[in-house]
Short mmCIF file of C-alpha atoms and ligand atoms in Angstrom, two decimals:
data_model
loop_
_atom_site.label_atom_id
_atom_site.label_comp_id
_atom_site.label_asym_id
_atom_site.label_seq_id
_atom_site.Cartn_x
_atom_site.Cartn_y
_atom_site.Cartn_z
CA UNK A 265 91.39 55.73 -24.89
CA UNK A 266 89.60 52.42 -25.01
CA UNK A 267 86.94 51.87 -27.59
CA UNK A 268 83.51 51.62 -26.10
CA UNK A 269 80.90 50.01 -27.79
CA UNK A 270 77.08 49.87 -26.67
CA UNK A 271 75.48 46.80 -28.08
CA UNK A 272 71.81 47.66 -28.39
CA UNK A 273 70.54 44.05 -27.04
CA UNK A 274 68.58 42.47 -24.48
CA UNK A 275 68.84 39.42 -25.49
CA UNK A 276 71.38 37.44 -23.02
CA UNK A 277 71.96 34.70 -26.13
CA UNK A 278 73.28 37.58 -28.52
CA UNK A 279 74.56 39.53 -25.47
CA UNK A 280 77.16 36.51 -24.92
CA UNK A 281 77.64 35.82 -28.31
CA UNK A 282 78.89 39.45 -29.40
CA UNK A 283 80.91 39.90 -26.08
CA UNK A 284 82.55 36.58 -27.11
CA UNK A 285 83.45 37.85 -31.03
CA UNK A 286 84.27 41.21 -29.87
CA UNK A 287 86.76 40.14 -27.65
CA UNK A 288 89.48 39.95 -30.58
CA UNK A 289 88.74 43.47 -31.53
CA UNK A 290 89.98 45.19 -28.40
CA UNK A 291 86.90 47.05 -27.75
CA UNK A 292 84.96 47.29 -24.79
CA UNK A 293 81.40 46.18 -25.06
CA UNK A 294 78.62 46.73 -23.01
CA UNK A 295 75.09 45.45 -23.84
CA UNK A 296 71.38 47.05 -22.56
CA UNK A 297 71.80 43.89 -20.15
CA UNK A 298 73.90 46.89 -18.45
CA UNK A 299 71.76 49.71 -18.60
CA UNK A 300 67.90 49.01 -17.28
CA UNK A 301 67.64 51.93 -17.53
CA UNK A 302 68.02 52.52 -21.56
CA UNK A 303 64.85 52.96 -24.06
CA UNK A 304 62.58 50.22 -24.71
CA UNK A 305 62.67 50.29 -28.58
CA UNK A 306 59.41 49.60 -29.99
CA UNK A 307 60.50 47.32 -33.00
CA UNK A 308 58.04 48.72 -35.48
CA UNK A 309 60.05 48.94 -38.96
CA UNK A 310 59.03 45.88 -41.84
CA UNK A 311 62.69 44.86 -42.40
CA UNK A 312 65.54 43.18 -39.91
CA UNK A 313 67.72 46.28 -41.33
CA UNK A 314 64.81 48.61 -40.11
CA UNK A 315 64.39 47.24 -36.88
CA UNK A 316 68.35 47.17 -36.53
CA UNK A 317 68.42 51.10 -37.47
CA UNK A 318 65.58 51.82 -34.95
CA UNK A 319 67.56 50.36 -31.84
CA UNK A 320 70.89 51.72 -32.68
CA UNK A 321 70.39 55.41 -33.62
CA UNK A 322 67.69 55.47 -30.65
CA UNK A 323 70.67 53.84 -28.01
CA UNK A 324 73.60 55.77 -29.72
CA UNK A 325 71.36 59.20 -29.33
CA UNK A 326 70.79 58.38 -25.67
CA UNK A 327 73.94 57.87 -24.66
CA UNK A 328 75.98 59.75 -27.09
CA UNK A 329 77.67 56.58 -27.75
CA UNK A 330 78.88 54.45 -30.71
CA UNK A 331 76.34 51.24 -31.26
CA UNK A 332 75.65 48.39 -33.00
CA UNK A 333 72.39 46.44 -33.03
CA UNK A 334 71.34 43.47 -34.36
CA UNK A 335 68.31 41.99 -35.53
CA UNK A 336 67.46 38.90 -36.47
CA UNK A 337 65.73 36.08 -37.02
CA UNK A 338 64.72 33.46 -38.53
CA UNK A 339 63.11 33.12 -42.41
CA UNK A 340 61.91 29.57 -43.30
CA UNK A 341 60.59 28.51 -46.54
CA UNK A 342 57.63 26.54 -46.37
CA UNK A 343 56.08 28.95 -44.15
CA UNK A 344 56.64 32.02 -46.81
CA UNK A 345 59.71 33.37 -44.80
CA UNK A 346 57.82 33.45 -41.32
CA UNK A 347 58.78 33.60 -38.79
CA UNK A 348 61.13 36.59 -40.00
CA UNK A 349 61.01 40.01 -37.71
CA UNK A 350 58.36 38.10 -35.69
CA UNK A 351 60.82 35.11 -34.17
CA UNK A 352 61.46 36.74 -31.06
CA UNK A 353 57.80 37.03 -30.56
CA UNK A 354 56.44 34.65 -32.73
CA UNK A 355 54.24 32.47 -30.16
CA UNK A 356 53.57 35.52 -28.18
CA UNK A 357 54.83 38.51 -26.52
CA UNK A 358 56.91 36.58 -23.32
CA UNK A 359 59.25 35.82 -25.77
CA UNK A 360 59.23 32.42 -24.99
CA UNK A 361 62.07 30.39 -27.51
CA UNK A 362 60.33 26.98 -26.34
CA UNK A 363 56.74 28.23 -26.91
CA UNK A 364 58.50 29.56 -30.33
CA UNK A 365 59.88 26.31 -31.39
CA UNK A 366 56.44 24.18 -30.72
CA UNK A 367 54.45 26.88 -32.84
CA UNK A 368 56.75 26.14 -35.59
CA UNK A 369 56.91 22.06 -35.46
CA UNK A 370 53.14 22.32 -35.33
CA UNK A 371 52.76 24.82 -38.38
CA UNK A 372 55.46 22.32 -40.37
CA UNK A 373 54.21 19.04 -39.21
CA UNK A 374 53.30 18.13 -42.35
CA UNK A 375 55.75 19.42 -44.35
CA UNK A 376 57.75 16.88 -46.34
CA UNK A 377 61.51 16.24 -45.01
CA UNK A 378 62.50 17.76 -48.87
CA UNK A 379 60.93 21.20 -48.24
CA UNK A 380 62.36 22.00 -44.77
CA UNK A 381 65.09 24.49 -45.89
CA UNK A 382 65.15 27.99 -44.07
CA UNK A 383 67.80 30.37 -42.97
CA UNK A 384 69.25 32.43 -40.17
CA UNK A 385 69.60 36.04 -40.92
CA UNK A 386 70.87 39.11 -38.95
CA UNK A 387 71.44 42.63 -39.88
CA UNK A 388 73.68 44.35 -38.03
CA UNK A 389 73.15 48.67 -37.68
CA UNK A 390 76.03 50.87 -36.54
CA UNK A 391 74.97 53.93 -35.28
CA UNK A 392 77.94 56.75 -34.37
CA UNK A 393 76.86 60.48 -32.93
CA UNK A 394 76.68 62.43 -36.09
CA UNK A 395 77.48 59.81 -39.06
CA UNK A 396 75.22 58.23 -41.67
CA UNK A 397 74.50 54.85 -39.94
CA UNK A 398 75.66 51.51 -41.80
CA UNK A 399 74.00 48.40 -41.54
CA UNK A 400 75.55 44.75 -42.42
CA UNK A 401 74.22 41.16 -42.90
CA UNK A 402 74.85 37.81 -42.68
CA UNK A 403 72.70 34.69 -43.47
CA UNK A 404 73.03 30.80 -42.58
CA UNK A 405 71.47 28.18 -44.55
CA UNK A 406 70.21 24.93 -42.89
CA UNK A 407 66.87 22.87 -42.56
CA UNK A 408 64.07 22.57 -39.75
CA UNK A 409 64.16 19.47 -37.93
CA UNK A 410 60.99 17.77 -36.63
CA UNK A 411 62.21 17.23 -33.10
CA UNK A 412 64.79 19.42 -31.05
CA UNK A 413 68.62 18.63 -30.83
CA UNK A 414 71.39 19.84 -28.54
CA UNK A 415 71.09 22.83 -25.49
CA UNK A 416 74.10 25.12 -26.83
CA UNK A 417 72.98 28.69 -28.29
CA UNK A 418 69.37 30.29 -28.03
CA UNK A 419 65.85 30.73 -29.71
CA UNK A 420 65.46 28.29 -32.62
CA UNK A 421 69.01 26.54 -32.05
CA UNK A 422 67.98 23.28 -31.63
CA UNK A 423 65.25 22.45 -34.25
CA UNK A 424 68.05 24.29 -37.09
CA UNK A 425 70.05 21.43 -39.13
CA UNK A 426 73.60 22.43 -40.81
CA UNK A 427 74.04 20.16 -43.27
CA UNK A 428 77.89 20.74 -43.86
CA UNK A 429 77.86 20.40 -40.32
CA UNK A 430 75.57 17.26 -39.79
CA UNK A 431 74.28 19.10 -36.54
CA UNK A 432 71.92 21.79 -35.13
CA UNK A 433 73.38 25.23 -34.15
CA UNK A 434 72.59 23.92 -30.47
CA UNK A 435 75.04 20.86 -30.96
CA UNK A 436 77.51 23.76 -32.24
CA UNK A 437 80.13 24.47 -29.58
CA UNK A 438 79.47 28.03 -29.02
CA UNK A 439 83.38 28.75 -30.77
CA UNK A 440 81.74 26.80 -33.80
CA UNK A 441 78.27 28.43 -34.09
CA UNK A 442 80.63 32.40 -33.64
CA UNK A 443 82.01 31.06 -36.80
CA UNK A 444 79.65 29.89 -39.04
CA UNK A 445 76.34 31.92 -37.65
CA UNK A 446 74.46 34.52 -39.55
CA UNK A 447 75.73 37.21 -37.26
CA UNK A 448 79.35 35.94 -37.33
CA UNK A 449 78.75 36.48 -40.99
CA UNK A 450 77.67 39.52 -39.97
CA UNK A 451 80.46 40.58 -37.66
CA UNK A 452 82.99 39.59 -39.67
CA UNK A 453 82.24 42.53 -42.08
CA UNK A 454 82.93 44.79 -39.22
CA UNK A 455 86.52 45.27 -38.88
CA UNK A 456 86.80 47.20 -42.40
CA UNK A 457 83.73 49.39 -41.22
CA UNK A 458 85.08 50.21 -38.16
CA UNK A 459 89.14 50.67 -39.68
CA UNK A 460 87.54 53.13 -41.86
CA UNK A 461 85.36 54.72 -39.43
CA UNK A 462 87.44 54.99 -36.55
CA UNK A 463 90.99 55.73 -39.06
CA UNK A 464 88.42 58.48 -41.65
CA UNK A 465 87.65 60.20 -38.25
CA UNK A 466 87.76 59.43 -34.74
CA UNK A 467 84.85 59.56 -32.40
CA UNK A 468 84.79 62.50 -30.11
O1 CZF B 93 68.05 29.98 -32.62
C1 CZF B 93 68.41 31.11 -32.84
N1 CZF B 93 69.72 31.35 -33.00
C2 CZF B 93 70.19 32.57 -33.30
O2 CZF B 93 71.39 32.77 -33.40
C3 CZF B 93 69.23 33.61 -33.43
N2 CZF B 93 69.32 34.92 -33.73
C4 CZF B 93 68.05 35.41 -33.69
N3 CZF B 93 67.20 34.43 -33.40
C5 CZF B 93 65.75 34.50 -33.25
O3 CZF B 93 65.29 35.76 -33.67
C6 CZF B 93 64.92 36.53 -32.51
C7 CZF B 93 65.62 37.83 -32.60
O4 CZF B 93 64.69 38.83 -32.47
P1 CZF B 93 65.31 40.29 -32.26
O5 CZF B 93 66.42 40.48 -33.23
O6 CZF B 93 64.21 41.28 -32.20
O7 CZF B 93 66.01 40.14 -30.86
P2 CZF B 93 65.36 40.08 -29.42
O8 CZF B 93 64.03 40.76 -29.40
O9 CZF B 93 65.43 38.65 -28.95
O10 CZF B 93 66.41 40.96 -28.59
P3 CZF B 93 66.86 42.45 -28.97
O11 CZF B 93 68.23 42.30 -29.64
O12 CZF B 93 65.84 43.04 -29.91
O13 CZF B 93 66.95 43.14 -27.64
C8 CZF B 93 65.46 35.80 -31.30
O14 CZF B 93 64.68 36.07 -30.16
C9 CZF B 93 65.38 34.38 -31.76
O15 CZF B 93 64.07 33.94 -31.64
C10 CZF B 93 67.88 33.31 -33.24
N4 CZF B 93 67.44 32.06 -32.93
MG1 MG B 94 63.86 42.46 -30.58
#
């Protein structure tokens, strides 16, 4: 029987970018972008891993279903690791990534081009109907730019500079960023999880 996996997102960004990395696993993946109808987590732990734990044992008890959730965000120096578990709301509950990027240019406008470093991070949770849940990480490293660059990706994209890369994740080709990107690094560390889970005892 095919895999199915129920990625505990909303957010059509990640929704695209997890469909697109877990297309070389063989499993089936299906996002809350498919089910309206699923819980509205209420994102109230004080940690990414937390907030990742809250969505996917709440999902995976709904539906009975294996599922991962990520969350993320992103953790920038200067402004003592803000916006962290706020980015998705950081200028306000729409959710608005443009709205998000302006509040952050203003808060850093005068912050010297030497003390713009900050970093991507995303934990990942899986949740399975009567295991311990696991959760994962990945980070990225790169620097806040003073003025937006590129329209690939989502969220805080364009105003985050790879050095290695001499671009923003939004002048990334989307193959590039599902390489190099927090929750790539985060991914990755799936396969092994999953080998074990699926090979130590296979879900019902
Ligand atoms: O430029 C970005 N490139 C990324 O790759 C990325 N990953 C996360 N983020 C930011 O962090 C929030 C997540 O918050 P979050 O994990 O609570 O997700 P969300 O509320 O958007 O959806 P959900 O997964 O909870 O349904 C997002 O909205 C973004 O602002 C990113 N920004
Ligand atoms: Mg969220």
């Amino acid at each position: 029987m095919e895999k199915q996996v129920i990625i505990a997102t909303k957010n059509k960004g990640k929704a695209k970018e997890f469909e697109k990395m877990f297309s070389t696993f063989h499993i089936k993946v299906k996002t809350l972008l498919d089910f309206p109808e699923a819980i509205d987590v209420e994102e109230t732990g004080s940690t990414f891993e937390e907030n990742a734990i809250l969505k996917a044992e709440t999902i995976s008890q709904q539906y009975n279903i294996m599922t991962i959730a990520d969350d993320s965000g992103l953790v920038i120096d200067a402004l003592d690791g803000r916006p962290g578990i706020y980015s998705a709301r950081y200028a306000g509950e729409e959710k608005n990534d443009e709205a998000n990027i302006d509040k952050v240019l203003a808060e850093m406008i005068d912050i010297p081009n030497d003390d713009r470093s900050a970093k991507f991070y995303c934990a990942l949770a899986i949740a399975i109907p009567g295991k311990e849940t696991i959760t994962v990480s990945g980070t990225c490293e790169g620097e806040i730019l003073r003025e937006r660059k590129g329209n690939n990706g989502f969220g805080y994209d364009p105003i985050f500079f790879i050095k290695d890369k001499g671009q923003t994740m939004a002048e990334l080709p989307s193959e590039e960023k599902n390489r190099i990107s927090h929750r790539a690094k985060a991914v990755d560390k799936l396969p092994s999880i999953l080998q074990n889970l699926f090979f130590l005892g296979d879900q019902k």
